[in-house]
Coordinates of C-alpha atoms in Angstrom, one line a residue:
M105 CA -71.1 -6.9 73.8
T106 CA -70.1 -4.6 70.5
M107 CA -70.7 -5.8 66.9
L108 CA -68.1 -5.6 64.5
Q109 CA -67.9 -4.3 61.3
H110 CA -68.5 -7.7 58.8
R111 CA -69.2 -8.2 55.0
L112 CA -70.3 -11.6 53.8
D113 CA -69.9 -13.1 50.1
G114 CA -70.3 -16.4 48.7
P115 CA -72.9 -18.7 48.3
E116 CA -75.9 -18.7 50.9
N117 CA -75.6 -22.1 51.7
G118 CA -72.0 -22.7 51.2
E119 CA -70.0 -23.6 54.1
P120 CA -69.2 -20.9 56.6
L121 CA -65.8 -19.6 56.7
I122 CA -64.8 -16.7 58.9
L123 CA -61.5 -14.3 58.1
G124 CA -60.0 -12.1 60.3
P125 CA -57.4 -9.5 59.7
S126 CA -54.0 -8.3 61.8
V127 CA -53.9 -5.5 63.6
G128 CA -53.7 -2.0 61.4
T129 CA -55.6 -3.8 58.3
S130 CA -59.0 -3.8 57.5
L131 CA -61.2 -6.7 55.8
R132 CA -59.9 -5.8 52.5
V133 CA -56.7 -7.7 53.5
W134 CA -57.9 -10.7 52.0
E135 CA -59.5 -9.1 48.8
P136 CA -56.6 -11.5 46.8
Q137 CA -58.3 -14.7 48.0
L138 CA -62.4 -13.9 48.5
A139 CA -63.0 -14.6 44.8
A140 CA -61.1 -18.1 45.2
L141 CA -62.6 -19.0 48.5
A142 CA -66.0 -17.5 47.9
R143 CA -66.8 -19.6 45.1
R144 CA -67.4 -22.4 47.4
F145 CA -67.7 -20.8 51.0
R146 CA -70.1 -18.5 52.8
V147 CA -67.2 -15.7 53.2
L148 CA -67.7 -13.7 56.8
R149 CA -64.6 -10.8 56.9
F150 CA -64.9 -8.7 60.1
D151 CA -62.9 -5.6 61.4
L152 CA -61.2 -5.6 64.6
P153 CA -62.4 -2.9 67.0
G154 CA -61.1 0.7 66.1
H155 CA -60.4 -0.7 62.5
G156 CA -62.8 0.3 59.2
G157 CA -65.8 0.1 60.2
S158 CA -66.1 -1.3 63.9
P159 CA -66.4 1.2 66.7
A160 CA -63.5 1.0 69.2
T161 CA -63.8 -0.6 72.5
P162 CA -61.4 -1.5 75.4
L163 CA -60.0 -5.1 75.2
S164 CA -58.4 -7.2 77.7
S165 CA -57.3 -9.8 76.3
I166 CA -57.8 -12.3 73.1
D167 CA -60.4 -14.1 74.4
D168 CA -62.4 -10.8 74.9
L169 CA -62.1 -10.6 70.4
A170 CA -62.9 -14.0 70.4
G171 CA -65.7 -13.7 72.0
M172 CA -67.0 -10.4 69.7
V173 CA -66.2 -13.3 66.7
L174 CA -68.5 -15.7 68.1
E175 CA -71.3 -13.7 68.7
L176 CA -70.8 -12.3 65.0
A177 CA -70.9 -16.0 64.0
G178 CA -73.8 -16.4 66.0
A179 CA -75.4 -13.5 64.3
Q180 CA -75.3 -15.3 60.9
G181 CA -76.6 -18.7 62.5
F182 CA -73.4 -20.3 61.9
D183 CA -73.4 -23.2 64.5
G184 CA -69.6 -24.5 63.2
F185 CA -67.6 -22.7 61.1
H186 CA -64.0 -22.9 59.2
Y187 CA -61.9 -20.1 60.6
A188 CA -58.1 -18.3 59.4
G189 CA -56.8 -15.3 60.6
I190 CA -53.8 -13.0 60.2
S191 CA -51.2 -12.3 62.8
I192 CA -53.5 -11.2 65.7
S193 CA -56.7 -13.3 64.1
G194 CA -54.9 -16.1 63.7
A195 CA -54.6 -15.9 67.7
I196 CA -58.0 -15.5 68.3
G197 CA -58.5 -18.4 65.8
A198 CA -56.4 -20.3 68.6
A199 CA -58.7 -19.3 71.5
L200 CA -62.3 -19.6 69.5
A201 CA -60.7 -23.5 69.0
L202 CA -59.7 -23.7 72.6
G203 CA -62.8 -22.4 73.8
H204 CA -65.1 -23.5 71.5
P205 CA -63.8 -26.8 69.8
D206 CA -67.4 -27.5 68.8
R207 CA -67.6 -24.7 66.6
V208 CA -64.2 -24.3 65.2
R209 CA -64.2 -26.8 62.1
S210 CA -60.8 -26.3 61.1
L211 CA -58.1 -23.3 61.8
A212 CA -55.6 -21.8 59.2
M213 CA -53.3 -19.3 61.4
I214 CA -51.2 -17.2 58.8
C215 CA -48.2 -15.1 60.2
S216 CA -49.4 -15.8 63.9
S217 CA -47.6 -17.1 66.9
T218 CA -47.8 -18.6 70.0
R219 CA -46.6 -15.1 71.8
F220 CA -46.3 -12.1 69.9
G221 CA -42.9 -10.7 71.7
E222 CA -42.2 -9.1 74.9
P223 CA -45.5 -7.6 76.5
Q224 CA -43.9 -4.4 77.3
A225 CA -43.1 -3.9 73.9
W226 CA -47.0 -3.7 73.5
R227 CA -47.6 -1.4 76.3
D228 CA -45.2 0.8 74.9
R229 CA -46.8 0.8 71.3
A230 CA -50.0 1.3 73.1
R231 CA -48.5 3.9 74.5
L232 CA -47.4 6.0 71.6
V233 CA -50.2 5.1 69.7
R234 CA -52.8 6.9 72.4
A235 CA -50.4 9.9 72.4
E236 CA -49.4 10.5 68.5
G237 CA -51.7 8.2 66.6
T238 CA -50.3 5.7 64.5
A239 CA -48.6 7.7 61.9
P240 CA -45.0 7.3 63.6
L241 CA -45.6 3.8 62.5
L242 CA -46.0 3.9 58.9
E243 CA -42.4 3.5 57.7
A244 CA -41.6 0.8 59.8
T245 CA -44.7 -1.2 59.1
A246 CA -44.3 -1.1 55.3
T247 CA -41.3 -3.1 55.5
R248 CA -42.7 -5.2 57.8
W249 CA -46.1 -6.2 56.1
F250 CA -44.2 -6.4 52.8
A251 CA -41.2 -8.1 51.0
G252 CA -42.2 -6.3 47.8
P253 CA -43.7 -2.8 47.3
P254 CA -46.0 -1.7 49.5
D255 CA -49.9 -1.6 49.2
P256 CA -51.1 2.0 49.9
A257 CA -54.9 0.8 50.8
L258 CA -54.0 -1.0 53.5
L259 CA -51.1 1.5 54.7
D260 CA -54.2 4.0 54.1
D261 CA -55.9 1.3 56.9
L262 CA -53.3 2.0 58.9
A263 CA -53.0 5.5 58.8
T264 CA -56.6 6.2 59.2
V265 CA -57.1 3.4 62.1
D266 CA -58.9 4.7 65.4
P267 CA -55.9 5.4 67.8
E268 CA -58.0 4.1 71.0
G269 CA -58.8 1.1 68.5
Y270 CA -55.1 0.4 67.7
A271 CA -53.7 0.8 71.0
A272 CA -56.8 -1.6 72.8
C273 CA -55.5 -4.2 70.3
C274 CA -51.6 -4.3 71.5
D275 CA -53.3 -4.5 74.8
A276 CA -55.0 -8.1 74.4
L277 CA -51.6 -8.6 72.5
S278 CA -49.4 -8.0 75.9
A279 CA -51.2 -10.9 77.4
Y280 CA -51.2 -13.6 74.9
D281 CA -49.4 -16.9 75.5
L282 CA -50.5 -20.0 74.0
R283 CA -47.6 -21.4 74.5
D284 CA -48.6 -24.2 77.3
A285 CA -52.1 -24.5 75.3
L286 CA -50.8 -25.8 72.1
T287 CA -51.7 -29.5 72.3
A288 CA -55.1 -29.0 73.6
I289 CA -55.8 -27.4 69.8
K290 CA -57.7 -30.5 68.4
A291 CA -58.9 -28.7 65.1
P292 CA -57.2 -29.3 61.9
T293 CA -54.4 -26.5 61.6
L294 CA -53.0 -25.0 59.2
V295 CA -49.7 -22.4 60.1
V296 CA -48.5 -20.4 57.3
A297 CA -45.4 -17.9 57.3
G298 CA -44.0 -15.6 55.4
R299 CA -40.0 -16.8 55.1
D300 CA -39.1 -12.7 54.9
D301 CA -41.5 -12.2 57.6
P302 CA -39.7 -9.6 60.9
A303 CA -42.8 -9.5 62.8
T304 CA -43.0 -13.3 63.2
P305 CA -40.6 -15.6 61.3
P306 CA -40.8 -19.1 60.4
A307 CA -39.3 -20.1 64.0
H308 CA -42.8 -18.9 65.2
A309 CA -44.6 -20.7 62.8
R310 CA -42.8 -23.8 63.6
Q311 CA -43.3 -23.8 67.5
L312 CA -47.2 -23.3 65.9
A313 CA -47.2 -26.5 64.1
D314 CA -44.7 -28.6 66.4
G315 CA -47.3 -28.0 69.4
I316 CA -50.8 -28.7 67.7
T317 CA -51.6 -32.1 67.1
G318 CA -51.3 -32.8 63.4
A319 CA -50.9 -29.5 62.1
T320 CA -49.7 -28.7 58.4
L321 CA -46.9 -26.3 58.0
V322 CA -46.6 -24.1 54.6
E323 CA -43.4 -21.4 54.3
I324 CA -43.9 -19.2 51.7
A325 CA -40.7 -17.7 50.0
G326 CA -40.9 -13.9 49.1
A327 CA -43.2 -13.0 52.0
A328 CA -43.1 -10.6 54.8
H329 CA -45.7 -10.1 57.5
L330 CA -48.6 -10.2 55.1
A331 CA -48.1 -13.2 53.3
N332 CA -51.6 -13.2 51.7
V333 CA -50.6 -10.3 50.2
D334 CA -46.7 -10.5 48.8
Q335 CA -47.6 -14.1 47.5
P336 CA -51.6 -14.1 47.1
E337 CA -51.5 -17.4 44.9
R338 CA -49.6 -19.8 46.9
V339 CA -51.3 -18.7 50.1
T340 CA -54.5 -19.0 48.6
A341 CA -53.5 -22.3 47.5
A342 CA -52.1 -23.5 50.8
L343 CA -55.7 -22.5 52.2
L344 CA -57.8 -24.4 49.2
A345 CA -55.7 -27.7 49.6
H346 CA -56.3 -27.1 53.6
L347 CA -60.4 -26.2 54.0
P348 CA -62.9 -29.1 52.8
A349 CA -62.2 -30.3 49.3
V350 CA -65.2 -30.0 46.3
P351 CA -67.0 -32.7 45.8
G352 CA -64.9 -35.3 44.3
M353 CA -61.9 -34.4 45.5
R354 CA -61.5 -38.0 47.6
V355 CA -62.7 -39.6 44.6
R356 CA -60.0 -37.8 42.6
R357 CA -57.1 -38.4 44.9
E358 CA -58.0 -42.3 45.6
V359 CA -58.4 -43.0 41.5
L360 CA -55.6 -40.7 40.5
G361 CA -53.5 -40.7 44.0
D362 CA -52.2 -38.0 45.8
A363 CA -49.0 -37.0 44.2
H364 CA -50.6 -36.4 40.8
V365 CA -53.1 -34.3 42.1
D366 CA -51.1 -32.5 44.1
R367 CA -49.5 -31.5 41.2
A368 CA -52.2 -30.8 39.2
I369 CA -52.8 -28.3 42.7
A370 CA -49.3 -26.7 42.4
R371 CA -49.6 -26.1 38.8
T372 CA -53.4 -24.3 38.8
T373 CA -53.3 -20.3 38.4
P374 CA -56.7 -18.0 38.0
F375 CA -56.5 -18.5 34.7
T376 CA -57.0 -22.6 35.3
R377 CA -58.6 -22.7 38.1
D378 CA -62.2 -23.1 37.3
F379 CA -61.5 -25.6 35.0
Q380 CA -59.9 -27.5 37.5
D381 CA -62.9 -27.2 39.7
F382 CA -65.3 -27.8 37.2
I383 CA -63.4 -31.5 36.4
T384 CA -63.3 -31.8 40.6
R385 CA -66.8 -31.8 40.4
Y386 CA -68.3 -33.0 37.6
A387 CA -66.3 -35.7 36.5
W388 CA -65.0 -36.8 39.5
G389 CA -68.3 -35.7 42.1
E390 CA -70.3 -36.5 39.8
I391 CA -69.9 -39.5 37.4
W392 CA -66.9 -42.0 39.3
T393 CA -69.2 -41.9 42.4
R394 CA -72.6 -43.1 40.8
P395 CA -73.1 -46.5 41.9
G396 CA -73.8 -48.0 38.8
L397 CA -70.6 -49.2 38.0
D398 CA -67.8 -50.0 40.1
R399 CA -64.2 -48.6 39.8
R400 CA -63.0 -51.5 38.2
T401 CA -65.5 -51.1 34.9
R402 CA -64.8 -47.5 35.6
S403 CA -61.8 -48.0 34.8
C404 CA -62.2 -50.3 31.8
V405 CA -64.3 -47.9 29.8
T406 CA -62.2 -44.8 30.6
L407 CA -59.2 -47.0 28.7
T408 CA -61.3 -47.9 26.0
A409 CA -62.5 -44.0 25.5
L410 CA -59.1 -42.9 26.0
V411 CA -57.6 -45.2 23.3
A412 CA -60.5 -44.3 21.0
H413 CA -59.6 -40.4 21.1
G414 CA -55.9 -41.0 21.0
H415 CA -55.8 -38.9 24.3
L416 CA -52.4 -40.9 25.0
E417 CA -50.8 -38.4 27.8
E418 CA -54.2 -38.9 29.7
L419 CA -54.4 -42.9 29.1
A420 CA -51.1 -43.1 30.9
M421 CA -52.2 -41.5 33.8
H422 CA -55.4 -43.8 33.6
V423 CA -53.3 -47.1 33.4
R424 CA -51.8 -45.8 36.8
A425 CA -55.6 -45.2 38.3
A426 CA -56.5 -48.8 36.6
L427 CA -54.0 -50.4 38.7
R428 CA -55.2 -48.4 41.9
N429 CA -58.5 -49.3 41.3
G430 CA -57.8 -53.0 41.2
L431 CA -57.3 -54.0 37.6
T432 CA -54.2 -56.4 36.9
P433 CA -51.3 -56.0 34.2
D434 CA -53.2 -58.9 32.2
E435 CA -56.5 -57.2 32.6
I436 CA -55.6 -54.3 31.4
G437 CA -54.0 -55.8 28.5
E438 CA -57.2 -57.5 27.4
V439 CA -58.9 -54.1 27.6
L440 CA -56.7 -52.7 25.0
L441 CA -57.0 -55.6 22.7
Q442 CA -60.3 -55.4 22.7
T443 CA -59.9 -51.9 21.5
A444 CA -57.9 -53.2 18.9
V445 CA -61.1 -54.2 16.9
Y446 CA -63.3 -51.4 17.6
C447 CA -61.1 -48.6 18.0
G448 CA -58.2 -49.7 15.7
V449 CA -54.8 -51.4 15.2
P450 CA -52.9 -48.3 15.1
A451 CA -54.8 -47.1 17.7
A452 CA -54.0 -50.1 20.1
N453 CA -50.6 -50.2 19.1
A454 CA -49.8 -46.8 20.5
A455 CA -52.0 -47.5 23.5
F456 CA -50.1 -50.6 24.2
A457 CA -46.9 -48.7 23.9
V458 CA -47.8 -46.3 26.6
A459 CA -49.6 -49.3 29.0
Q460 CA -45.9 -51.0 28.6
R461 CA -44.3 -48.0 29.5
V462 CA -46.8 -47.3 32.9
L463 CA -46.9 -50.9 33.7
A464 CA -42.8 -51.7 33.6
E465 CA -42.4 -47.7 35.7
T466 CA -44.6 -49.5 38.4
A467 CA -43.5 -52.8 38.7
P468 CA -42.3 -53.9 42.1
T469 CA -38.6 -54.1 42.1
E470 CA -36.7 -56.9 44.1

């Protein structure tokens, strides 16, 4: 079997993550997400047959492509892996999840579908490209791929793709129909749709999400078929929320609550991403998980430290956390009363005002 051109990034001991491109693009279509994903994962990107550096080869089905990806994973020693694919590569991921459920730890299908239109349309496109190359596709593809300004490098990928390799992918897509198999996919699945995608509109994504048990659907505004290029930060955030969390994320959610953590993740920018990663790993993954103190005690210590330094906004957050960790309002009051002696009355006075407001907000209503 033909070995696909590929590239590896990220720590050698990171969990394996395979990223697949769309037809007509190369592995560089994932550049907008690479830095964020390669911090934690051993990222393997590949080129489809006849694309980038991969040789062209005949294809009869998406299963043929899935077999090539599986061979590539085996060559890297990936017994199991996470997988994310755009368009045709989302279909490859679904084929892997169906045929090799023991290997696929999670699945993300981006601007993909259960069926990419009528088979004859793909056969006609294959015939056109074999006869004239991809030049006749360039103008229409630019408006299909991008809601914003086109990426010239990705259009160059399409212009230079091997016509036989592109046509072979069209052949595989003409035979693809997942509609009756969705319920058999058991891997945790994320489905991402571009709201302005004319190739696989949001209705295609909803069909995937409705059919795959437990799937999460994210629709991205201002994005066409290459949603990860049009809206890179939003797609990156969706992938990071879907993929296994950094160490400590589970504890952070248990102590602070999903709503707070989800807001923090939504506000994350490239400038603050490293800091968010740091506090999750360091505070929540290394300190709050130590066995020497239970969470109630850690809440008491944390409340005291925040009062001492006057961090009132953080104090409000940790009053809520203390309630979640099992402290009663009376016990929180005792902690704050203790701070009046050792941190000062003005500090305790401000802390009581914050805590009273939080407790009033969280008090049960009849």
